[in-house]
Amino acid sequence: MATPSLKECVEPVPVCAMTTSLATVIEIFRISGCDAIAIVDEAQQPMGVVNLRRILPYLMSMSKLGMSKLEVGRATEDFSQPLSQLNPPVIEPIAILPVSLTLDQLWMYLDGEAGMGNGEWGM
């Protein structure tokens, strides 16, 4: 009987660069229907993840009724900024794990990470 590994649990997600604008990321979320996008550097190495929940405050700021011209201008600037420059930040760090990791090895890894918060993992 084969030992299960993380390979059986891999779920592909869209990928974009850290320099991608917030407007483009929102469009990726809309088209893909996913709730996470992997962020890569110039060498296509994973740097983090953007979860839809981190984008919601920006979406809500645009949908408020009665925004002043200054507020609309500031929100529009946010949408044209690269992800890496948004404040509050939307890119969350990830830990890179090999897909060959067995489930037993994963549990040992998670035990070692206990108390360090809920992180994201990339494979």
PDB file of N, CA and C in Angstrom, residues 73-115:
ATOM      1  N   GLY A  73     -10.568  59.262  -4.986  1.00  0.00           N
ATOM      2  CA  GLY A  73      -9.230  59.357  -5.564  1.00  0.00           C
ATOM      3  C   GLY A  73      -8.239  58.458  -4.850  1.00  0.00           C
ATOM      4  N   ARG A  74      -8.297  58.430  -3.518  1.00  0.00           N
ATOM      5  CA  ARG A  74      -7.388  57.586  -2.740  1.00  0.00           C
ATOM      6  C   ARG A  74      -7.664  56.114  -3.025  1.00  0.00           C
ATOM      7  N   ALA A  75      -8.930  55.712  -3.094  1.00  0.00           N
ATOM      8  CA  ALA A  75      -9.278  54.315  -3.375  1.00  0.00           C
ATOM      9  C   ALA A  75      -8.811  53.923  -4.770  1.00  0.00           C
ATOM     10  N   THR A  76      -8.957  54.831  -5.748  1.00  0.00           N
ATOM     11  CA  THR A  76      -8.512  54.549  -7.112  1.00  0.00           C
ATOM     12  C   THR A  76      -7.000  54.366  -7.152  1.00  0.00           C
ATOM     13  N   GLU A  77      -6.267  55.182  -6.384  1.00  0.00           N
ATOM     14  CA  GLU A  77      -4.809  55.024  -6.302  1.00  0.00           C
ATOM     15  C   GLU A  77      -4.447  53.647  -5.766  1.00  0.00           C
ATOM     16  N   ASP A  78      -5.177  53.175  -4.746  1.00  0.00           N
ATOM     17  CA  ASP A  78      -4.918  51.844  -4.187  1.00  0.00           C
ATOM     18  C   ASP A  78      -5.041  50.775  -5.269  1.00  0.00           C
ATOM     19  N   PHE A  79      -6.030  50.897  -6.131  1.00  0.00           N
ATOM     20  CA  PHE A  79      -6.281  49.879  -7.146  1.00  0.00           C
ATOM     21  C   PHE A  79      -5.193  49.850  -8.213  1.00  0.00           C
ATOM     22  N   SER A  80      -4.473  50.942  -8.396  1.00  0.00           N
ATOM     23  CA  SER A  80      -3.407  50.955  -9.398  1.00  0.00           C
ATOM     24  C   SER A  80      -2.038  50.611  -8.804  1.00  0.00           C
ATOM     25  N   GLN A  81      -1.952  50.534  -7.482  1.00  0.00           N
ATOM     26  CA  GLN A  81      -0.668  50.231  -6.837  1.00  0.00           C
ATOM     27  C   GLN A  81      -0.305  48.757  -6.960  1.00  0.00           C
ATOM     28  N   PRO A  82       1.002  48.453  -7.008  1.00  0.00           N
ATOM     29  CA  PRO A  82       1.434  47.050  -6.960  1.00  0.00           C
ATOM     30  C   PRO A  82       1.090  46.450  -5.596  1.00  0.00           C
ATOM     31  N   LEU A  83       0.834  45.164  -5.576  1.00  0.00           N
ATOM     32  CA  LEU A  83       0.499  44.472  -4.331  1.00  0.00           C
ATOM     33  C   LEU A  83       1.521  44.730  -3.236  1.00  0.00           C
ATOM     34  N   SER A  84       2.788  44.759  -3.608  1.00  0.00           N
ATOM     35  CA  SER A  84       3.861  44.905  -2.623  1.00  0.00           C
ATOM     36  C   SER A  84       3.853  46.263  -1.930  1.00  0.00           C
ATOM     37  N   GLN A  85       3.101  47.238  -2.462  1.00  0.00           N
ATOM     38  CA  GLN A  85       3.096  48.586  -1.889  1.00  0.00           C
ATOM     39  C   GLN A  85       1.809  48.927  -1.156  1.00  0.00           C
ATOM     40  N   LEU A  86       0.876  47.990  -1.079  1.00  0.00           N
ATOM     41  CA  LEU A  86      -0.394  48.281  -0.418  1.00  0.00           C
ATOM     42  C   LEU A  86      -0.215  48.338   1.096  1.00  0.00           C
ATOM     43  N   ASN A  87      -0.965  49.245   1.714  1.00  0.00           N
ATOM     44  CA  ASN A  87      -0.964  49.347   3.165  1.00  0.00           C
ATOM     45  C   ASN A  87      -2.396  49.517   3.636  1.00  0.00           C
ATOM     46  N   PRO A  88      -2.952  48.583   4.395  1.00  0.00           N
ATOM     47  CA  PRO A  88      -2.274  47.442   5.002  1.00  0.00           C
ATOM     48  C   PRO A  88      -1.880  46.393   3.964  1.00  0.00           C
ATOM     49  N   PRO A  89      -0.815  45.646   4.268  1.00  0.00           N
ATOM     50  CA  PRO A  89      -0.313  44.642   3.320  1.00  0.00           C
ATOM     51  C   PRO A  89      -1.330  43.529   3.079  1.00  0.00           C
ATOM     52  N   VAL A  90      -1.334  43.014   1.857  1.00  0.00           N
ATOM     53  CA  VAL A  90      -2.252  41.919   1.510  1.00  0.00           C
ATOM     54  C   VAL A  90      -1.512  40.609   1.249  1.00  0.00           C
ATOM     55  N   ILE A  91      -0.189  40.668   1.067  1.00  0.00           N
ATOM     56  CA  ILE A  91       0.592  39.455   0.801  1.00  0.00           C
ATOM     57  C   ILE A  91       0.963  38.812   2.130  1.00  0.00           C
ATOM     58  N   GLU A  92       0.568  37.550   2.285  1.00  0.00           N
ATOM     59  CA  GLU A  92       0.893  36.790   3.489  1.00  0.00           C
ATOM     60  C   GLU A  92       2.043  35.835   3.180  1.00  0.00           C
ATOM     61  N   PRO A  93       2.953  35.640   4.145  1.00  0.00           N
ATOM     62  CA  PRO A  93       4.080  34.724   3.909  1.00  0.00           C
ATOM     63  C   PRO A  93       3.610  33.271   3.819  1.00  0.00           C
ATOM     64  N   ILE A  94       4.402  32.453   3.148  1.00  0.00           N
ATOM     65  CA  ILE A  94       4.105  31.023   3.051  1.00  0.00           C
ATOM     66  C   ILE A  94       5.352  30.221   3.391  1.00  0.00           C
ATOM     67  N   ALA A  95       5.128  28.973   3.773  1.00  0.00           N
ATOM     68  CA  ALA A  95       6.221  28.011   3.953  1.00  0.00           C
ATOM     69  C   ALA A  95       6.177  27.083   2.751  1.00  0.00           C
ATOM     70  N   ILE A  96       7.323  26.813   2.165  1.00  0.00           N
ATOM     71  CA  ILE A  96       7.399  25.934   0.994  1.00  0.00           C
ATOM     72  C   ILE A  96       7.666  24.514   1.481  1.00  0.00           C
ATOM     73  N   LEU A  97       6.791  23.600   1.103  1.00  0.00           N
ATOM     74  CA  LEU A  97       6.918  22.196   1.495  1.00  0.00           C
ATOM     75  C   LEU A  97       7.043  21.334   0.248  1.00  0.00           C
ATOM     76  N   PRO A  98       7.867  20.293   0.291  1.00  0.00           N
ATOM     77  CA  PRO A  98       7.981  19.402  -0.874  1.00  0.00           C
ATOM     78  C   PRO A  98       6.725  18.541  -1.025  1.00  0.00           C
ATOM     79  N   VAL A  99       6.291  18.322  -2.264  1.00  0.00           N
ATOM     80  CA  VAL A  99       5.101  17.492  -2.493  1.00  0.00           C
ATOM     81  C   VAL A  99       5.349  16.042  -2.118  1.00  0.00           C
ATOM     82  N   SER A 100       6.605  15.650  -1.991  1.00  0.00           N
ATOM     83  CA  SER A 100       6.927  14.275  -1.615  1.00  0.00           C
ATOM     84  C   SER A 100       6.760  14.029  -0.118  1.00  0.00           C
ATOM     85  N   LEU A 101       6.507  15.072   0.655  1.00  0.00           N
ATOM     86  CA  LEU A 101       6.326  14.939   2.096  1.00  0.00           C
ATOM     87  C   LEU A 101       5.143  14.020   2.375  1.00  0.00           C
ATOM     88  N   THR A 102       5.355  13.010   3.225  1.00  0.00           N
ATOM     89  CA  THR A 102       4.248  12.120   3.588  1.00  0.00           C
ATOM     90  C   THR A 102       3.372  12.824   4.611  1.00  0.00           C
ATOM     91  N   LEU A 103       2.175  12.303   4.801  1.00  0.00           N
ATOM     92  CA  LEU A 103       1.277  12.913   5.777  1.00  0.00           C
ATOM     93  C   LEU A 103       1.857  12.821   7.187  1.00  0.00           C
ATOM     94  N   ASP A 104       2.539  11.724   7.502  1.00  0.00           N
ATOM     95  CA  ASP A 104       3.194  11.606   8.812  1.00  0.00           C
ATOM     96  C   ASP A 104       4.258  12.687   8.978  1.00  0.00           C
ATOM     97  N   GLN A 105       5.041  12.926   7.931  1.00  0.00           N
ATOM     98  CA  GLN A 105       6.062  13.972   7.989  1.00  0.00           C
ATOM     99  C   GLN A 105       5.418  15.351   8.128  1.00  0.00           C
ATOM    100  N   LEU A 106       4.280  15.540   7.475  1.00  0.00           N
ATOM    101  CA  LEU A 106       3.562  16.810   7.592  1.00  0.00           C
ATOM    102  C   LEU A 106       3.135  17.038   9.033  1.00  0.00           C
ATOM    103  N   TRP A 107       2.596  16.007   9.669  1.00  0.00           N
ATOM    104  CA  TRP A 107       2.157  16.158  11.062  1.00  0.00           C
ATOM    105  C   TRP A 107       3.336  16.514  11.955  1.00  0.00           C
ATOM    106  N   MET A 108       4.493  15.906  11.722  1.00  0.00           N
ATOM    107  CA  MET A 108       5.686  16.242  12.509  1.00  0.00           C
ATOM    108  C   MET A 108       6.085  17.699  12.266  1.00  0.00           C
ATOM    109  N   TYR A 109       5.998  18.138  11.016  1.00  0.00           N
ATOM    110  CA  TYR A 109       6.314  19.529  10.683  1.00  0.00           C
ATOM    111  C   TYR A 109       5.350  20.475  11.402  1.00  0.00           C
ATOM    112  N   LEU A 110       4.064  20.146  11.356  1.00  0.00           N
ATOM    113  CA  LEU A 110       3.066  21.001  11.994  1.00  0.00           C
ATOM    114  C   LEU A 110       3.245  21.034  13.504  1.00  0.00           C
ATOM    115  N   ASP A 111       3.604  19.895  14.109  1.00  0.00           N
ATOM    116  CA  ASP A 111       3.888  19.866  15.544  1.00  0.00           C
ATOM    117  C   ASP A 111       5.027  20.814  15.881  1.00  0.00           C
ATOM    118  N   GLY A 112       6.040  20.850  15.047  1.00  0.00           N
ATOM    119  CA  GLY A 112       7.177  21.739  15.257  1.00  0.00           C
ATOM    120  C   GLY A 112       6.818  23.200  15.092  1.00  0.00           C
ATOM    121  N   GLU A 113       5.764  23.480  14.323  1.00  0.00           N
ATOM    122  CA  GLU A 113       5.324  24.853  14.068  1.00  0.00           C
ATOM    123  C   GLU A 113       4.258  25.298  15.055  1.00  0.00           C
ATOM    124  N   ALA A 114       3.835  24.417  15.972  1.00  0.00           N
ATOM    125  CA  ALA A 114       2.768  24.748  16.926  1.00  0.00           C
ATOM    126  C   ALA A 114       3.125  26.022  17.675  1.00  0.00           C
ATOM    127  N   GLY A 115       2.143  26.870  17.848  1.00  0.00           N
ATOM    128  CA  GLY A 115       2.357  28.120  18.555  1.00  0.00           C
ATOM    129  C   GLY A 115       2.913  29.230  17.686  1.00  0.00           C
TER     130      GLY A 115
END
